[in-house]
PDB file of C-alpha atoms in Angstrom:
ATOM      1  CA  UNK A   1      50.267   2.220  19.410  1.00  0.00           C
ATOM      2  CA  UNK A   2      50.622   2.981  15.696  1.00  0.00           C
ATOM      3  CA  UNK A   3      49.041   5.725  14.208  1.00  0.00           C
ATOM      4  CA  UNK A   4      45.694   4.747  12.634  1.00  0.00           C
ATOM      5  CA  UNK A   5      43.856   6.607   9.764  1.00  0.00           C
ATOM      6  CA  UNK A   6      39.621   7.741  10.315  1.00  0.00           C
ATOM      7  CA  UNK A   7      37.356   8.605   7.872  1.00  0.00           C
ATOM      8  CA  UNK A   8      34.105  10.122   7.219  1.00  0.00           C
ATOM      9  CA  UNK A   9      33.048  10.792   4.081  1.00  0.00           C
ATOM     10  CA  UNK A  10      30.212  10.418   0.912  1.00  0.00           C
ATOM     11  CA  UNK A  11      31.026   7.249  -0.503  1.00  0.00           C
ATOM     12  CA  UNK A  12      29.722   7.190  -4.207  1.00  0.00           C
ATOM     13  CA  UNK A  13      29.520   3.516  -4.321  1.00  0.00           C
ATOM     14  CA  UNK A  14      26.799   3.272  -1.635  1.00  0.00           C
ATOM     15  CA  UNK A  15      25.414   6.487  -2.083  1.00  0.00           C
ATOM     16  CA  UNK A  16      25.556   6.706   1.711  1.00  0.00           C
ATOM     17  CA  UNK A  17      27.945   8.830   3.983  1.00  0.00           C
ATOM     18  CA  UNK A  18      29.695   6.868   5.965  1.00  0.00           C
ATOM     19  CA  UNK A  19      32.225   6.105   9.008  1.00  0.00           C
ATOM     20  CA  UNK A  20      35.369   4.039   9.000  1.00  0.00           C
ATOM     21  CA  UNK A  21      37.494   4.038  11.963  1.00  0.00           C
ATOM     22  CA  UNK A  22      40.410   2.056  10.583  1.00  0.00           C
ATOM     23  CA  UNK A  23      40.229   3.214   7.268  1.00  0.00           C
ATOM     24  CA  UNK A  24      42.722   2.284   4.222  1.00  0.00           C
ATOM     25  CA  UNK A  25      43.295   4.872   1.594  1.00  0.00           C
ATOM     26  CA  UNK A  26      44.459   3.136  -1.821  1.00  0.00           C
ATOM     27  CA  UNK A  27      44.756   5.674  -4.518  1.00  0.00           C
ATOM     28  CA  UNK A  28      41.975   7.790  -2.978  1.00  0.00           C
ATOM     29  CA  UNK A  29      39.295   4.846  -2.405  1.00  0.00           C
ATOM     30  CA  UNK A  30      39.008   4.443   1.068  1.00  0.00           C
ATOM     31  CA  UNK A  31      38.562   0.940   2.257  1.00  0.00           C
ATOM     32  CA  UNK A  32      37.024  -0.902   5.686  1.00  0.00           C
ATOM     33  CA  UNK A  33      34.486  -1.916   7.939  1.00  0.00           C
ATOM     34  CA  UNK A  34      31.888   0.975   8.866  1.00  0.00           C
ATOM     35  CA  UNK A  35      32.035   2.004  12.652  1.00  0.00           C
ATOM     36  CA  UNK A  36      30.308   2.708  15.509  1.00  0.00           C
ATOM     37  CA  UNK A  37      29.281   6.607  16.539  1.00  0.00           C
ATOM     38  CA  UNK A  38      27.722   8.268  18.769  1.00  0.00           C
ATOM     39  CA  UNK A  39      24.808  11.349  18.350  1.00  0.00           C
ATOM     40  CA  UNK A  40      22.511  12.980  20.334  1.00  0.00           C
ATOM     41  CA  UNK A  41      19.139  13.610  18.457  1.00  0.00           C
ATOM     42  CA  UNK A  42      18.416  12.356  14.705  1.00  0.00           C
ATOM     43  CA  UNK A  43      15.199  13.977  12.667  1.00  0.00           C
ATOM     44  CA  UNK A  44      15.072  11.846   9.673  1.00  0.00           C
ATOM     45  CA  UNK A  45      12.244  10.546   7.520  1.00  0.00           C
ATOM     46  CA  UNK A  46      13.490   7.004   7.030  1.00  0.00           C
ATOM     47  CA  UNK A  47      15.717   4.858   8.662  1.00  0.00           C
ATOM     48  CA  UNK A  48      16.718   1.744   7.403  1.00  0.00           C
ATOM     49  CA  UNK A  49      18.303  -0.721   9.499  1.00  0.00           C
ATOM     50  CA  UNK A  50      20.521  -3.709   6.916  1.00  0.00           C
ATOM     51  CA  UNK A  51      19.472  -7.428   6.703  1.00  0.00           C
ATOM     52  CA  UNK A  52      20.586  -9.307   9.830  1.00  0.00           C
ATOM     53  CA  UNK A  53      21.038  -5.850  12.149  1.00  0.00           C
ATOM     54  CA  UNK A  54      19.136  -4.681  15.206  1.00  0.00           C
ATOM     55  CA  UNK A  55      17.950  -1.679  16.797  1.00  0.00           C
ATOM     56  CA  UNK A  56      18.779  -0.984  20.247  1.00  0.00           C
ATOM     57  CA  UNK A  57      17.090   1.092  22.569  1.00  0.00           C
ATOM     58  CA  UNK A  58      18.876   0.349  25.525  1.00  0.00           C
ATOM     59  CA  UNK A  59      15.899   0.065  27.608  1.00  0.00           C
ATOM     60  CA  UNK A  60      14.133   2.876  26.260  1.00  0.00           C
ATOM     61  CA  UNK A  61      11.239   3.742  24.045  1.00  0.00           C
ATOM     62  CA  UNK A  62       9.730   3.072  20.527  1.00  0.00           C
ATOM     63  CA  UNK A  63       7.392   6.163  21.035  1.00  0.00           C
ATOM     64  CA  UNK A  64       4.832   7.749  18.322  1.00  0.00           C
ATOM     65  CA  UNK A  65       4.812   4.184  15.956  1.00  0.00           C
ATOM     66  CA  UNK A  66       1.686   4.306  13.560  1.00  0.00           C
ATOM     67  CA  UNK A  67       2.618   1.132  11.813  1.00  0.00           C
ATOM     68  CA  UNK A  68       5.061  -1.921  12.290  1.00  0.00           C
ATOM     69  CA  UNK A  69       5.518  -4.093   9.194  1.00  0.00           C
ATOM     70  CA  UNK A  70       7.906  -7.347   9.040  1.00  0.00           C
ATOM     71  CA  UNK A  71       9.818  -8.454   6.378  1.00  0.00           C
ATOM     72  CA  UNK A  72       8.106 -10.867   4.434  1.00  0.00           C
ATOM     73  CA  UNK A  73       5.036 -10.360   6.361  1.00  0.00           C
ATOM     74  CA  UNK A  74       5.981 -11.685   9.714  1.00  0.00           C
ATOM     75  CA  UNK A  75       7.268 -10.100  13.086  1.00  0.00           C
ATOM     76  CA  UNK A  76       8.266 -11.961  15.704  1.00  0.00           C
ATOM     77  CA  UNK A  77       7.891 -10.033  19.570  1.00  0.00           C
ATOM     78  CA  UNK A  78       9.834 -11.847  21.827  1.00  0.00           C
ATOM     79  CA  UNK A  79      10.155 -11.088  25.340  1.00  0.00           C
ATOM     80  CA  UNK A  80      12.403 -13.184  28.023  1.00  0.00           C
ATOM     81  CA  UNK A  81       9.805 -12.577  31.103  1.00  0.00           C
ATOM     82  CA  UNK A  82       6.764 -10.626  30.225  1.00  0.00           C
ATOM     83  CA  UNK A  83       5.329  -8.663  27.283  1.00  0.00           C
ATOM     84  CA  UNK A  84       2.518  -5.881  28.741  1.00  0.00           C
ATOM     85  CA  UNK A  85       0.465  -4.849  25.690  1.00  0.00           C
ATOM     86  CA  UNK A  86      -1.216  -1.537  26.934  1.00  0.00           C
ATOM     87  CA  UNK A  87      -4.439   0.142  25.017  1.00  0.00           C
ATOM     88  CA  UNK A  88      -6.050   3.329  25.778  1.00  0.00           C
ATOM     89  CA  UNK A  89      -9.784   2.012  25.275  1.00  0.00           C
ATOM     90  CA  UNK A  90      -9.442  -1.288  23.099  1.00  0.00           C
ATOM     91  CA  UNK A  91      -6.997  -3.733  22.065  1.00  0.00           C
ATOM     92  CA  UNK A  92      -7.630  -5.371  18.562  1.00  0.00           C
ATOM     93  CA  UNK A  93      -6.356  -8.748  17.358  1.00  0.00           C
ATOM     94  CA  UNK A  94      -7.603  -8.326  13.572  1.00  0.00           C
ATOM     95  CA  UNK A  95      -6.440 -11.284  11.097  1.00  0.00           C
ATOM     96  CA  UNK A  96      -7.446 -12.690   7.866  1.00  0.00           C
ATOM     97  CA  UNK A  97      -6.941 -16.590   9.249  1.00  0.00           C
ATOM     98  CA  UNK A  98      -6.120 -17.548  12.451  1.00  0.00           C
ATOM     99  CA  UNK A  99      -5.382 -16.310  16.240  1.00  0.00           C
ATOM    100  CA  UNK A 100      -2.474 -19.352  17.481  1.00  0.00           C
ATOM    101  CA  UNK A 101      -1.820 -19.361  21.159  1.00  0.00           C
ATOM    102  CA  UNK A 102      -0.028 -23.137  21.972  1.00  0.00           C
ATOM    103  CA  UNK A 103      -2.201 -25.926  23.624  1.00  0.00           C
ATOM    104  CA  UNK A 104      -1.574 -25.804  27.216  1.00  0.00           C
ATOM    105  CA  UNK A 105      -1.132 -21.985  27.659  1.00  0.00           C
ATOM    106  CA  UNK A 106      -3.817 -20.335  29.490  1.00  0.00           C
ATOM    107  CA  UNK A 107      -5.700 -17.161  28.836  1.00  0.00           C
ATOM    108  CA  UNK A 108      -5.763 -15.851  32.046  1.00  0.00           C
ATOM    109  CA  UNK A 109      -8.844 -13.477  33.048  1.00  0.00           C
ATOM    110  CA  UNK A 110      -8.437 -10.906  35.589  1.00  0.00           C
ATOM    111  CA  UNK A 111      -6.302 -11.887  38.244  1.00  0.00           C
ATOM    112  CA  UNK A 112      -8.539 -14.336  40.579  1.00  0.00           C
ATOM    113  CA  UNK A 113      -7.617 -17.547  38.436  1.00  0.00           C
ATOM    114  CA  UNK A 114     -10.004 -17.693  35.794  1.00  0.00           C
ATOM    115  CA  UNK A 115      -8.638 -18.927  32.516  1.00  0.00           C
ATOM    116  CA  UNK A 116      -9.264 -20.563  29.367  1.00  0.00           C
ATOM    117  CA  UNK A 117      -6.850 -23.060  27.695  1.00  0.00           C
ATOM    118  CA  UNK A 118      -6.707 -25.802  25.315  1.00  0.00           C
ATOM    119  CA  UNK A 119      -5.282 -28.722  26.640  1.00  0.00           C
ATOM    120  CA  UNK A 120      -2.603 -31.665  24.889  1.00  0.00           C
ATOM    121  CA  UNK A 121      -5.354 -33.899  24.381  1.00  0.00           C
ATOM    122  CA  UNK A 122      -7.262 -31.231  22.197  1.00  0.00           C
ATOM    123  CA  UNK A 123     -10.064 -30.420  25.254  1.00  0.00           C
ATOM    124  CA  UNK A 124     -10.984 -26.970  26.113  1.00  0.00           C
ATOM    125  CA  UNK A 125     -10.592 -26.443  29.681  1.00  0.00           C
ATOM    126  CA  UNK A 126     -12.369 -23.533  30.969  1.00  0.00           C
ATOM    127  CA  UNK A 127     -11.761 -22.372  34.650  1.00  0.00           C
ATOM    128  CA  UNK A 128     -13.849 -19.740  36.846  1.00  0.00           C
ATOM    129  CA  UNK A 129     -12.627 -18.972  40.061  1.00  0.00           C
ATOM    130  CA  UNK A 130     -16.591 -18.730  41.220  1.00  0.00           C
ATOM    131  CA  UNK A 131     -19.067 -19.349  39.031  1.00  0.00           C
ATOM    132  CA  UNK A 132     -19.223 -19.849  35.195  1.00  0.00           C
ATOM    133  CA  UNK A 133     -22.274 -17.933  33.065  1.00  0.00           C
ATOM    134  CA  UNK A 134     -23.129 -17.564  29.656  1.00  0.00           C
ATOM    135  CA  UNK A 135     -24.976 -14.688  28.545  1.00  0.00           C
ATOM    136  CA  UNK A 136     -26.500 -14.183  25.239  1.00  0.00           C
ATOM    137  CA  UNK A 137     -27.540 -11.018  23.377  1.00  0.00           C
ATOM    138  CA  UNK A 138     -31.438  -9.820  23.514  1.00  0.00           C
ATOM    139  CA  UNK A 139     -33.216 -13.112  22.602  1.00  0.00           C
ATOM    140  CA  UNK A 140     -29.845 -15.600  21.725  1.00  0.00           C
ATOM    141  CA  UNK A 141     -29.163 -18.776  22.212  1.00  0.00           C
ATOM    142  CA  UNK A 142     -26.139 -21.031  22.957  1.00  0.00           C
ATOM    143  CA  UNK A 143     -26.240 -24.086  20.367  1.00  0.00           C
ATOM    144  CA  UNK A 144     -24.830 -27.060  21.332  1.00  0.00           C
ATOM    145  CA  UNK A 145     -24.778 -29.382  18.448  1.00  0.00           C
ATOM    146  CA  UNK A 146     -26.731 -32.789  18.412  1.00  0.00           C
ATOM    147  CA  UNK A 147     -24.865 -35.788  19.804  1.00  0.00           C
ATOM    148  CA  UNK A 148     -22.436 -33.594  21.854  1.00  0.00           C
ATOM    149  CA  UNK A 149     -23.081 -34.196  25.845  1.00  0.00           C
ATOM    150  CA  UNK A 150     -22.923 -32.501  29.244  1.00  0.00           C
ATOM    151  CA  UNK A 151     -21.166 -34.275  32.096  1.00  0.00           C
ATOM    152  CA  UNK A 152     -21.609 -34.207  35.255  1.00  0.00           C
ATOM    153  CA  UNK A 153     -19.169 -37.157  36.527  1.00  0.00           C
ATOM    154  CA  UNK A 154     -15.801 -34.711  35.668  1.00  0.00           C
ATOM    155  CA  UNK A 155     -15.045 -37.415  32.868  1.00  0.00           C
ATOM    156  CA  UNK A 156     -15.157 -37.474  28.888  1.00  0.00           C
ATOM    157  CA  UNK A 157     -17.187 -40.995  28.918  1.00  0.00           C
ATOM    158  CA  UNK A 158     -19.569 -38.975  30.710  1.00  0.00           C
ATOM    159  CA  UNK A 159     -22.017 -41.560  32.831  1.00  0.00           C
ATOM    160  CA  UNK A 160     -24.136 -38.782  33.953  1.00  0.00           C
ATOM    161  CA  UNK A 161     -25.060 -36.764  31.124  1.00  0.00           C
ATOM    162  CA  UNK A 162     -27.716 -34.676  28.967  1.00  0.00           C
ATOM    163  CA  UNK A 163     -27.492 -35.251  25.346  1.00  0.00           C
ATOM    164  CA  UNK A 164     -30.027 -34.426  22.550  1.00  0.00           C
ATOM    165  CA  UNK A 165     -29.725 -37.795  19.664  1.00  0.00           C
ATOM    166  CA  UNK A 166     -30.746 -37.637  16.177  1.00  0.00           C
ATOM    167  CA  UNK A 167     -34.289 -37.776  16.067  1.00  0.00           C
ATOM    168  CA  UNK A 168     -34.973 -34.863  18.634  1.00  0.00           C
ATOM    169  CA  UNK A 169     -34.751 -36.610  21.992  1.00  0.00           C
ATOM    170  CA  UNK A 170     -33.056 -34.738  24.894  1.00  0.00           C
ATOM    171  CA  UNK A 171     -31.196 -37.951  26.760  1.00  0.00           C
ATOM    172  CA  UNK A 172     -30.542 -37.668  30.708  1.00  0.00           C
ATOM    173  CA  UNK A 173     -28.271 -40.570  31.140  1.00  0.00           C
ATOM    174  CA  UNK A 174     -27.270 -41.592  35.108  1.00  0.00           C
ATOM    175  CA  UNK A 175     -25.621 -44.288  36.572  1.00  0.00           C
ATOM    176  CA  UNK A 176     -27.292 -43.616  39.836  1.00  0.00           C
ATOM    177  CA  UNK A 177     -30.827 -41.324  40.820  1.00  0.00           C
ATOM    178  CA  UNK A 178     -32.177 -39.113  38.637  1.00  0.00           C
ATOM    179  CA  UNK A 179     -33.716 -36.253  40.470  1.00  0.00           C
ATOM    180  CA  UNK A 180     -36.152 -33.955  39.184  1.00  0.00           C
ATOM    181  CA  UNK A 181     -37.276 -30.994  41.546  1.00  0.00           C
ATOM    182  CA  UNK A 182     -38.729 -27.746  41.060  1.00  0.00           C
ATOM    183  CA  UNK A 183     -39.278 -25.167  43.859  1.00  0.00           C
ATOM    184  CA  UNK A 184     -42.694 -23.952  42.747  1.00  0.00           C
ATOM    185  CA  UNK A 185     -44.719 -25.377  39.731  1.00  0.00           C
ATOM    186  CA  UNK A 186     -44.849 -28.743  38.208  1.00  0.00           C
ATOM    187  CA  UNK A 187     -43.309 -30.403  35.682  1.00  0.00           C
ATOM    188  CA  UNK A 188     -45.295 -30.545  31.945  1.00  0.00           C
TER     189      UNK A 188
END
């Protein structure tokens, strides 16, 4: 092949020294596309990667990261299979509006099926592999607010339900028996 001319050099007009491998030299200004080369270890303070380029790691490791800040304010994580996001003692999801996960993605607890997930039709669907149990701090409650209904027929219309209305009544609706039984006691 013909004999091709390199350069590496300061170049005033950036500021920046850098690489050409096919280089043109026109009355000492040295003109081309910046290459490719390769280094062992860099110790630098900054590094600043231009608009549109990408860091590659090969398959190795972002290691000793304090902070991670996007342009504009976002940053996308993509992953093709999984993303693993691994904390010592806690993981923190802090934000000023909103945590998004898509409607018909499931929060998956543990590994035994349990999940959370908000279904197409805007219903919450939440799944325990056994049993489901709500626990409250030292003398809490769980409100449920007046008019809304729990159904015991596996439907939204809800035949079978318990429902408080507006003027204080607790509602046990049933389209069959009612059954009221206590193991010890009486009802008051």
């Amino acid at each position: 092949g013909s004999m091709k001319l390199g350069w590496f050099g300061y170049k005033v007009n950036s500021n920046k020294f850098t690489l050409i491998p096919d280089a043109t030299n026109i009355n000492e200004t040295i003109y081309g596309d910046p290459g490719t080369f390769e280094i062992g270890d860099i110790s630098t303070k900054n590094l600043s990667i231009n608009s549109g380029g990408t860091l590659n790691t090969n398959c190795g490791s972002i290691t000793n990261v304090r902070n991670i800040s996007g342009c504009s304010g976002i940053i996308n994580v993509n992953a093709s299979n999984y993303l693993n996001i691994t904390g010592g003692s806690k993981i923190s999801l802090v934000s000023d509006g909103e945590i998004n996960i898509p409607n018909n993605i499931p929060i998956t607890l543990g590994t035994s099926g349990t999940s959370i997930v908000e279904e197409t039709s805007g219903n919450v669907r939440l799944t325990g592999s056994k049993n489901i149990r709500f626990l409250t701090q030292s003398s809490g409650s769980i409100s449920v607010p007046i008019g809304t209904y729990f159904s015991f027929d596996g439907t939204s219309v809800g035949s079978q339900r318990i429902s408080s209305n507006t003027t204080g009544d607790l509602v046990v609706t049933g389209n069959k028996n009612v059954y009221l039984t206590v193991t010890s006691g009486n009802f008051i």
